[in-house]
Amino acid sequence: RYWINSLMIKNKLPPRVIMAGGRGKRLGFITRSTPKSIVKIKNKPFIVHQLKWLLKSGFTSFKFLVAYKKQKIIKVIESFFKGKKLKYKIVVDKSKGTFPAISANLKKLDNEFFYTNADEISYFNIKKMYSNFKKSKTNIMCCVLSSNKGNYVLNTKENKIERNMGLNNKLYKDCGYKFIKKKIFKKIKQKKYEKLEEFIYDKYLNNNKVSYFLIKELPLRIDTTFDIRRAKKK
């Protein structure tokens, strides 16, 4: 109820849904006993750096979906929020993949939310993105970045993402951040997808418009040891 009222205020951000359940197998021994989201960067868990960025961006309400080594993540999250007048909720989920995790917990999510994984930070204007999302009247807006390894092109006239049809166009890739209206999940009967992006760029994109927000720099991530070194340097 609180968030339905707050959305009447211009650019008031909806709750942030943070996917913090991944193990991070590509990091090898680093994540054997430590969940990827709390790998330390400059002596602080990565998710703490992320939360500080989100607070500066204007978020005041958070939901966390946790799984692997959940107690360690929960301890870090609760420590961060202790004494702060902020709203947060931790949901323990055993689903394998971001799409099943979201689908299984729809009742616990708000009608619209900002989605991200717990292992990425990108310093862009989130309030501007949310304003664009409201104006677009679409159900999904995805952050995209120019990339030769991308699979999509942008229709700038209609502000929508389209598949690359083999033409010599500038290519773009998804960067993880999304504003989503949860009603897009309610009529799905076949839940065959593992990643949320597989659903968005397959079934949903076939029948609906997906709007975009363009960012200029690759997000800081901790998927690999190379990413960790880059994050520390930044």
CSV table of N, CA and C in Angstrom, one decimal, residues 62-194:
chain,number,residue,atom,x,y,z
A,62,PHE,N,13.8,-2.5,-0.5
A,62,PHE,CA,14.6,-3.6,-1.2
A,62,PHE,C,14.0,-5.0,-0.9
A,63,LYS,N,14.1,-5.9,-1.8
A,63,LYS,CA,13.8,-7.3,-1.7
A,63,LYS,C,15.0,-8.1,-2.2
A,64,PHE,N,15.4,-9.1,-1.4
A,64,PHE,CA,16.5,-9.9,-1.7
A,64,PHE,C,16.1,-11.4,-1.9
A,65,LEU,N,16.4,-12.0,-3.0
A,65,LEU,CA,16.2,-13.4,-3.2
A,65,LEU,C,17.5,-14.1,-3.0
A,66,VAL,N,17.6,-14.9,-2.0
A,66,VAL,CA,18.9,-15.6,-1.6
A,66,VAL,C,18.7,-17.1,-1.7
A,67,ALA,N,19.9,-17.8,-1.9
A,67,ALA,CA,19.9,-19.2,-1.9
A,67,ALA,C,21.2,-19.8,-1.4
A,68,TYR,N,22.2,-19.8,-2.2
A,68,TYR,CA,23.5,-20.4,-1.9
A,68,TYR,C,24.2,-19.8,-0.7
A,69,LYS,N,24.6,-20.6,0.3
A,69,LYS,CA,25.2,-20.0,1.5
A,69,LYS,C,24.4,-18.9,2.1
A,70,LYS,N,23.1,-19.1,2.1
A,70,LYS,CA,22.1,-18.0,2.4
A,70,LYS,C,22.4,-17.3,3.8
A,71,GLN,N,22.8,-18.0,4.8
A,71,GLN,CA,23.0,-17.4,6.1
A,71,GLN,C,24.1,-16.4,6.1
A,72,LYS,N,25.1,-16.6,5.3
A,72,LYS,CA,26.2,-15.7,5.2
A,72,LYS,C,25.8,-14.4,4.5
A,73,ILE,N,24.9,-14.5,3.5
A,73,ILE,CA,24.4,-13.3,2.8
A,73,ILE,C,23.5,-12.5,3.7
A,74,ILE,N,22.6,-13.3,4.4
A,74,ILE,CA,21.6,-12.7,5.3
A,74,ILE,C,22.3,-11.9,6.4
A,75,LYS,N,23.4,-12.4,6.9
A,75,LYS,CA,24.1,-11.7,8.0
A,75,LYS,C,24.7,-10.4,7.5
A,76,VAL,N,25.2,-10.4,6.3
A,76,VAL,CA,25.7,-9.1,5.7
A,76,VAL,C,24.6,-8.1,5.5
A,77,ILE,N,23.5,-8.6,4.9
A,77,ILE,CA,22.4,-7.7,4.6
A,77,ILE,C,21.8,-7.1,5.9
A,78,GLU,N,21.6,-7.9,6.9
A,78,GLU,CA,21.0,-7.4,8.2
A,78,GLU,C,21.9,-6.5,8.9
A,79,SER,N,23.2,-6.7,8.8
A,79,SER,CA,24.2,-5.8,9.4
A,79,SER,C,24.2,-4.5,8.7
A,80,PHE,N,24.0,-4.5,7.3
A,80,PHE,CA,24.0,-3.2,6.6
A,80,PHE,C,22.8,-2.4,6.9
A,81,PHE,N,21.6,-3.0,7.1
A,81,PHE,CA,20.4,-2.3,7.3
A,81,PHE,C,20.1,-1.9,8.8
A,82,LYS,N,20.9,-2.5,9.7
A,82,LYS,CA,20.7,-2.2,11.1
A,82,LYS,C,20.8,-0.7,11.4
A,83,GLY,N,19.8,-0.2,12.0
A,83,GLY,CA,19.8,1.2,12.4
A,83,GLY,C,19.3,2.2,11.3
A,84,LYS,N,19.1,1.7,10.1
A,84,LYS,CA,18.7,2.5,9.0
A,84,LYS,C,17.2,2.4,8.8
A,85,LYS,N,16.6,3.6,8.6
A,85,LYS,CA,15.1,3.6,8.4
A,85,LYS,C,14.7,3.3,6.9
A,86,LEU,N,15.0,2.1,6.6
A,86,LEU,CA,14.7,1.6,5.3
A,86,LEU,C,13.9,0.3,5.3
A,87,LYS,N,13.2,0.0,4.2
A,87,LYS,CA,12.4,-1.2,4.2
A,87,LYS,C,13.2,-2.3,3.4
A,88,TYR,N,13.3,-3.5,4.0
A,88,TYR,CA,13.9,-4.6,3.2
A,88,TYR,C,13.2,-5.9,3.6
A,89,LYS,N,13.3,-6.9,2.7
A,89,LYS,CA,12.8,-8.2,2.9
A,89,LYS,C,13.7,-9.2,2.3
A,90,ILE,N,13.9,-10.3,3.0
A,90,ILE,CA,14.8,-11.4,2.4
A,90,ILE,C,13.9,-12.6,2.2
A,91,VAL,N,14.0,-13.1,0.9
A,91,VAL,CA,13.2,-14.2,0.5
A,91,VAL,C,14.2,-15.4,0.2
A,92,VAL,N,14.0,-16.5,0.9
A,92,VAL,CA,14.9,-17.7,0.6
A,92,VAL,C,14.2,-18.5,-0.5
A,93,ASP,N,15.0,-18.7,-1.6
A,93,ASP,CA,14.4,-19.4,-2.7
A,93,ASP,C,15.4,-20.5,-3.2
A,94,LYS,N,14.8,-21.7,-3.6
A,94,LYS,CA,15.6,-22.8,-4.0
A,94,LYS,C,15.6,-23.1,-5.5
A,95,SER,N,15.0,-22.2,-6.2
A,95,SER,CA,14.9,-22.3,-7.7
A,95,SER,C,16.3,-22.2,-8.3
A,96,LYS,N,16.4,-23.0,-9.4
A,96,LYS,CA,17.7,-22.9,-10.2
A,96,LYS,C,17.5,-21.9,-11.4
A,97,GLY,N,17.9,-20.7,-11.2
A,97,GLY,CA,17.8,-19.7,-12.2
A,97,GLY,C,17.0,-18.5,-11.8
A,98,THR,N,17.2,-17.4,-12.5
A,98,THR,CA,16.5,-16.2,-12.1
A,98,THR,C,15.1,-16.2,-12.5
A,99,PHE,N,14.7,-16.8,-13.7
A,99,PHE,CA,13.3,-16.8,-14.1
A,99,PHE,C,12.5,-17.6,-13.2
A,100,PRO,N,12.9,-18.9,-12.8
A,100,PRO,CA,12.1,-19.6,-11.9
A,100,PRO,C,11.9,-19.0,-10.5
A,101,ALA,N,13.0,-18.3,-10.1
A,101,ALA,CA,13.0,-17.6,-8.8
A,101,ALA,C,12.0,-16.5,-8.8
A,102,ILE,N,11.9,-15.7,-9.8
A,102,ILE,CA,10.9,-14.6,-9.9
A,102,ILE,C,9.5,-15.2,-10.0
A,103,SER,N,9.4,-16.2,-10.9
A,103,SER,CA,8.0,-16.8,-11.1
A,103,SER,C,7.5,-17.4,-9.8
A,104,ALA,N,8.4,-18.0,-9.0
A,104,ALA,CA,7.9,-18.7,-7.8
A,104,ALA,C,7.6,-17.7,-6.6
A,105,ASN,N,8.0,-16.5,-6.8
A,105,ASN,CA,7.8,-15.5,-5.7
A,105,ASN,C,7.0,-14.3,-6.1
A,106,LEU,N,6.2,-14.4,-7.1
A,106,LEU,CA,5.4,-13.3,-7.6
A,106,LEU,C,4.6,-12.6,-6.5
A,107,LYS,N,4.0,-13.4,-5.7
A,107,LYS,CA,3.1,-12.9,-4.6
A,107,LYS,C,3.8,-12.0,-3.7
A,108,LYS,N,5.1,-12.2,-3.6
A,108,LYS,CA,6.0,-11.4,-2.6
A,108,LYS,C,6.6,-10.1,-3.3
A,109,LEU,N,6.3,-10.0,-4.6
A,109,LEU,CA,6.9,-8.8,-5.3
A,109,LEU,C,5.8,-7.8,-5.6
A,110,ASP,N,6.2,-6.5,-5.7
A,110,ASP,CA,5.3,-5.4,-6.0
A,110,ASP,C,4.9,-5.4,-7.4
A,111,ASN,N,3.9,-4.7,-7.7
A,111,ASN,CA,3.3,-4.7,-9.1
A,111,ASN,C,4.4,-4.2,-10.1
A,112,GLU,N,5.3,-3.4,-9.7
A,112,GLU,CA,6.4,-3.0,-10.6
A,112,GLU,C,7.7,-2.9,-9.7
A,113,PHE,N,8.8,-3.2,-10.3
A,113,PHE,CA,10.0,-3.2,-9.5
A,113,PHE,C,11.2,-3.1,-10.4
A,114,PHE,N,12.4,-2.7,-9.8
A,114,PHE,CA,13.6,-2.6,-10.5
A,114,PHE,C,14.5,-3.8,-10.2
A,115,TYR,N,14.9,-4.5,-11.2
A,115,TYR,CA,15.6,-5.8,-11.1
A,115,TYR,C,17.0,-5.7,-11.4
A,116,THR,N,17.8,-6.4,-10.6
A,116,THR,CA,19.3,-6.5,-10.8
A,116,THR,C,19.8,-7.7,-10.1
A,117,ASN,N,21.0,-8.2,-10.6
A,117,ASN,CA,21.7,-9.2,-9.9
A,117,ASN,C,22.5,-8.5,-8.8
A,118,ALA,N,23.0,-9.3,-7.8
A,118,ALA,CA,23.8,-8.7,-6.7
A,118,ALA,C,25.2,-8.6,-7.0
A,119,ASP,N,25.6,-8.8,-8.2
A,119,ASP,CA,27.1,-8.7,-8.6
A,119,ASP,C,27.4,-7.7,-9.6
A,120,GLU,N,26.6,-6.6,-9.7
A,120,GLU,CA,26.9,-5.6,-10.7
A,120,GLU,C,26.5,-4.2,-10.2
A,121,ILE,N,27.4,-3.3,-10.7
A,121,ILE,CA,27.2,-1.8,-10.3
A,121,ILE,C,27.4,-1.0,-11.6
A,122,SER,N,26.6,-0.1,-11.9
A,122,SER,CA,26.8,0.8,-13.1
A,122,SER,C,26.2,2.1,-12.8
A,123,TYR,N,27.1,3.1,-12.8
A,123,TYR,CA,26.7,4.5,-12.3
A,123,TYR,C,26.0,5.3,-13.4
A,124,PHE,N,24.7,5.1,-13.5
A,124,PHE,CA,23.9,5.8,-14.5
A,124,PHE,C,22.7,6.4,-13.7
A,125,ASN,N,21.9,7.3,-14.4
A,125,ASN,CA,20.8,8.0,-13.8
A,125,ASN,C,19.6,7.1,-13.8
A,126,ILE,N,19.3,6.4,-12.6
A,126,ILE,CA,18.2,5.5,-12.5
A,126,ILE,C,16.9,6.2,-12.5
A,127,LYS,N,16.8,7.4,-11.9
A,127,LYS,CA,15.6,8.1,-11.9
A,127,LYS,C,15.2,8.5,-13.3
A,128,LYS,N,16.1,8.9,-14.1
A,128,LYS,CA,15.8,9.2,-15.5
A,128,LYS,C,15.3,8.0,-16.2
A,129,MET,N,15.9,6.8,-16.0
A,129,MET,CA,15.5,5.6,-16.6
A,129,MET,C,14.0,5.3,-16.2
A,130,TYR,N,13.7,5.5,-14.9
A,130,TYR,CA,12.4,5.2,-14.4
A,130,TYR,C,11.3,6.2,-15.0
A,131,SER,N,11.7,7.4,-15.2
A,131,SER,CA,10.9,8.4,-15.8
A,131,SER,C,10.6,8.0,-17.3
A,132,ASN,N,11.6,7.5,-18.0
A,132,ASN,CA,11.4,7.1,-19.4
A,132,ASN,C,10.5,5.8,-19.4
A,133,PHE,N,10.7,5.0,-18.4
A,133,PHE,CA,9.9,3.8,-18.4
A,133,PHE,C,8.4,4.1,-18.2
A,134,LYS,N,8.1,5.0,-17.3
A,134,LYS,CA,6.7,5.4,-17.2
A,134,LYS,C,6.1,6.1,-18.4
A,135,LYS,N,7.0,6.9,-19.1
A,135,LYS,CA,6.5,7.5,-20.4
A,135,LYS,C,6.3,6.5,-21.5
A,136,SER,N,7.1,5.4,-21.5
A,136,SER,CA,7.1,4.4,-22.5
A,136,SER,C,5.8,3.6,-22.5
A,137,LYS,N,5.2,3.5,-21.4
A,137,LYS,CA,4.0,2.7,-21.2
A,137,LYS,C,4.2,1.2,-21.6
A,138,THR,N,5.4,0.8,-21.4
A,138,THR,CA,5.7,-0.6,-21.7
A,138,THR,C,5.8,-1.4,-20.3
A,139,ASN,N,5.8,-2.7,-20.4
A,139,ASN,CA,5.9,-3.5,-19.2
A,139,ASN,C,7.3,-3.9,-18.8
A,140,ILE,N,8.3,-3.7,-19.7
A,140,ILE,CA,9.7,-3.9,-19.4
A,140,ILE,C,10.5,-2.9,-20.1
A,141,MET,N,11.5,-2.3,-19.3
A,141,MET,CA,12.5,-1.5,-19.9
A,141,MET,C,13.9,-2.1,-19.5
A,142,CYS,N,14.8,-2.3,-20.5
A,142,CYS,CA,16.0,-3.0,-20.2
A,142,CYS,C,17.2,-2.0,-20.5
A,143,CYS,N,18.2,-2.0,-19.6
A,143,CYS,CA,19.4,-1.3,-19.9
A,143,CYS,C,20.2,-2.0,-21.0
A,144,VAL,N,20.7,-1.3,-21.9
A,144,VAL,CA,21.5,-1.9,-23.0
A,144,VAL,C,22.8,-1.1,-23.2
A,145,LEU,N,23.8,-1.8,-23.8
A,145,LEU,CA,25.1,-1.2,-24.0
A,145,LEU,C,25.5,-1.6,-25.4
A,146,SER,N,26.2,-0.6,-26.1
A,146,SER,CA,26.7,-0.9,-27.5
A,146,SER,C,27.8,-2.0,-27.4
A,147,SER,N,27.7,-3.1,-28.2
A,147,SER,CA,28.7,-4.1,-28.1
A,147,SER,C,28.7,-4.9,-29.4
A,148,ASN,N,29.9,-5.2,-29.9
A,148,ASN,CA,30.1,-6.0,-31.1
A,148,ASN,C,29.6,-7.5,-30.9
A,149,LYS,N,29.5,-7.9,-29.6
A,149,LYS,CA,29.0,-9.2,-29.2
A,149,LYS,C,27.5,-9.2,-28.9
A,150,GLY,N,26.9,-8.1,-29.2
A,150,GLY,CA,25.4,-8.0,-28.9
A,150,GLY,C,24.6,-8.8,-29.9
A,151,ASN,N,23.4,-9.1,-29.5
A,151,ASN,CA,22.4,-9.8,-30.4
A,151,ASN,C,21.2,-9.0,-30.8
A,152,TYR,N,21.2,-7.7,-30.5
A,152,TYR,CA,20.0,-6.9,-30.7
A,152,TYR,C,20.4,-5.6,-31.3
A,153,VAL,N,19.3,-5.0,-32.0
A,153,VAL,CA,19.4,-3.6,-32.5
A,153,VAL,C,18.3,-2.8,-31.9
A,154,LEU,N,18.5,-1.5,-32.0
A,154,LEU,CA,17.6,-0.5,-31.4
A,154,LEU,C,16.7,0.2,-32.4
A,155,ASN,N,15.4,0.2,-32.3
A,155,ASN,CA,14.5,0.9,-33.1
A,155,ASN,C,14.3,2.3,-32.4
A,156,THR,N,15.1,3.3,-32.7
A,156,THR,CA,15.0,4.5,-32.0
A,156,THR,C,13.7,5.3,-32.2
A,157,LYS,N,13.1,5.1,-33.3
A,157,LYS,CA,11.8,5.8,-33.5
A,157,LYS,C,10.7,5.3,-32.6
A,158,GLU,N,10.7,4.0,-32.3
A,158,GLU,CA,9.7,3.5,-31.4
A,158,GLU,C,10.2,3.1,-30.1
A,159,ASN,N,11.5,3.4,-29.8
A,159,ASN,CA,12.1,3.1,-28.5
A,159,ASN,C,11.9,1.7,-28.1
A,160,LYS,N,12.3,0.8,-29.0
A,160,LYS,CA,12.2,-0.6,-28.6
A,160,LYS,C,13.4,-1.4,-29.1
A,161,ILE,N,13.6,-2.6,-28.5
A,161,ILE,CA,14.6,-3.5,-28.8
A,161,ILE,C,14.1,-4.5,-29.8
A,162,GLU,N,15.0,-4.8,-30.9
A,162,GLU,CA,14.6,-5.8,-31.9
A,162,GLU,C,15.8,-6.7,-32.1
A,163,ARG,N,15.5,-7.9,-32.6
A,163,ARG,CA,16.6,-8.9,-32.9
A,163,ARG,C,17.4,-8.4,-34.1
A,164,ASN,N,18.6,-8.7,-34.1
A,164,ASN,CA,19.5,-8.5,-35.2
A,164,ASN,C,19.1,-9.5,-36.3
A,165,MET,N,18.8,-9.0,-37.5
A,165,MET,CA,18.4,-9.9,-38.6
A,165,MET,C,19.5,-10.1,-39.6
A,166,GLY,N,20.7,-9.9,-39.1
A,166,GLY,CA,21.9,-10.2,-40.0
A,166,GLY,C,22.3,-9.0,-40.8
A,167,LEU,N,21.7,-7.9,-40.6
A,167,LEU,CA,22.0,-6.7,-41.4
A,167,LEU,C,23.2,-6.0,-40.7
A,168,ASN,N,23.9,-5.1,-41.4
A,168,ASN,CA,25.1,-4.4,-40.9
A,168,ASN,C,24.6,-3.3,-40.0
A,169,ASN,N,24.0,-3.6,-38.9
A,169,ASN,CA,23.6,-2.6,-37.9
A,169,ASN,C,24.4,-2.6,-36.7
A,170,LYS,N,24.4,-1.5,-36.0
A,170,LYS,CA,25.1,-1.4,-34.7
A,170,LYS,C,24.4,-2.3,-33.7
A,171,LEU,N,25.2,-3.1,-33.0
A,171,LEU,CA,24.6,-4.1,-32.1
A,171,LEU,C,24.7,-3.7,-30.6
A,172,TYR,N,23.8,-4.2,-29.9
A,172,TYR,CA,23.7,-3.9,-28.4
A,172,TYR,C,23.4,-5.2,-27.6
A,173,LYS,N,23.8,-5.2,-26.4
A,173,LYS,CA,23.6,-6.3,-25.5
A,173,LYS,C,22.9,-5.8,-24.2
A,174,ASP,N,22.2,-6.7,-23.6
A,174,ASP,CA,21.5,-6.5,-22.3
A,174,ASP,C,22.5,-6.3,-21.2
A,175,CYS,N,22.3,-5.3,-20.3
A,175,CYS,CA,23.2,-5.1,-19.2
A,175,CYS,C,22.7,-5.5,-17.8
A,176,GLY,N,21.6,-6.2,-17.7
A,176,GLY,CA,21.1,-6.7,-16.5
A,176,GLY,C,20.0,-5.9,-15.8
A,177,TYR,N,20.1,-4.6,-15.8
A,177,TYR,CA,19.1,-3.8,-15.1
A,177,TYR,C,17.8,-3.6,-15.8
A,178,LYS,N,16.7,-3.7,-15.1
A,178,LYS,CA,15.4,-3.7,-15.8
A,178,LYS,C,14.3,-3.1,-14.8
A,179,PHE,N,13.4,-2.3,-15.4
A,179,PHE,CA,12.2,-2.0,-14.7
A,179,PHE,C,11.1,-3.0,-15.3
A,180,ILE,N,10.4,-3.6,-14.4
A,180,ILE,CA,9.5,-4.7,-14.8
A,180,ILE,C,8.1,-4.5,-14.1
A,181,LYS,N,7.1,-4.8,-14.9
A,181,LYS,CA,5.7,-4.9,-14.3
A,181,LYS,C,5.5,-6.4,-14.2
A,182,LYS,N,5.2,-6.9,-13.0
A,182,LYS,CA,5.1,-8.3,-12.8
A,182,LYS,C,4.0,-9.0,-13.5
A,183,LYS,N,3.0,-8.2,-14.0
A,183,LYS,CA,1.9,-8.9,-14.7
A,183,LYS,C,2.3,-9.7,-15.9
A,184,ILE,N,3.5,-9.4,-16.4
A,184,ILE,CA,4.0,-10.1,-17.6
A,184,ILE,C,4.2,-11.6,-17.3
A,185,PHE,N,4.3,-12.0,-16.0
A,185,PHE,CA,4.6,-13.4,-15.7
A,185,PHE,C,3.3,-14.2,-15.4
A,186,LYS,N,2.2,-13.5,-15.3
A,186,LYS,CA,1.0,-14.2,-14.7
A,186,LYS,C,0.3,-15.2,-15.7
A,187,LYS,N,0.5,-15.0,-17.0
A,187,LYS,CA,-0.2,-15.8,-18.0
A,187,LYS,C,0.8,-16.9,-18.6
A,188,ILE,N,1.9,-17.1,-18.0
A,188,ILE,CA,2.9,-18.0,-18.6
A,188,ILE,C,2.6,-19.4,-18.1
A,189,LYS,N,2.3,-20.3,-19.0
A,189,LYS,CA,2.0,-21.7,-18.6
A,189,LYS,C,3.3,-22.6,-18.7
A,190,GLN,N,4.1,-22.3,-19.7
A,190,GLN,CA,5.3,-23.2,-19.8
A,190,GLN,C,6.5,-22.4,-19.3
A,191,LYS,N,7.0,-22.8,-18.1
A,191,LYS,CA,8.1,-22.1,-17.5
A,191,LYS,C,9.4,-22.9,-17.7
A,192,LYS,N,9.9,-22.8,-19.0
A,192,LYS,CA,11.0,-23.6,-19.4
A,192,LYS,C,12.3,-22.8,-19.3
A,193,TYR,N,12.2,-21.6,-18.9
A,193,TYR,CA,13.4,-20.7,-19.0
A,193,TYR,C,14.2,-20.8,-17.7
A,194,GLU,N,15.5,-20.6,-17.8
A,194,GLU,CA,16.4,-20.6,-16.6
A,194,GLU,C,16.7,-19.2,-16.2
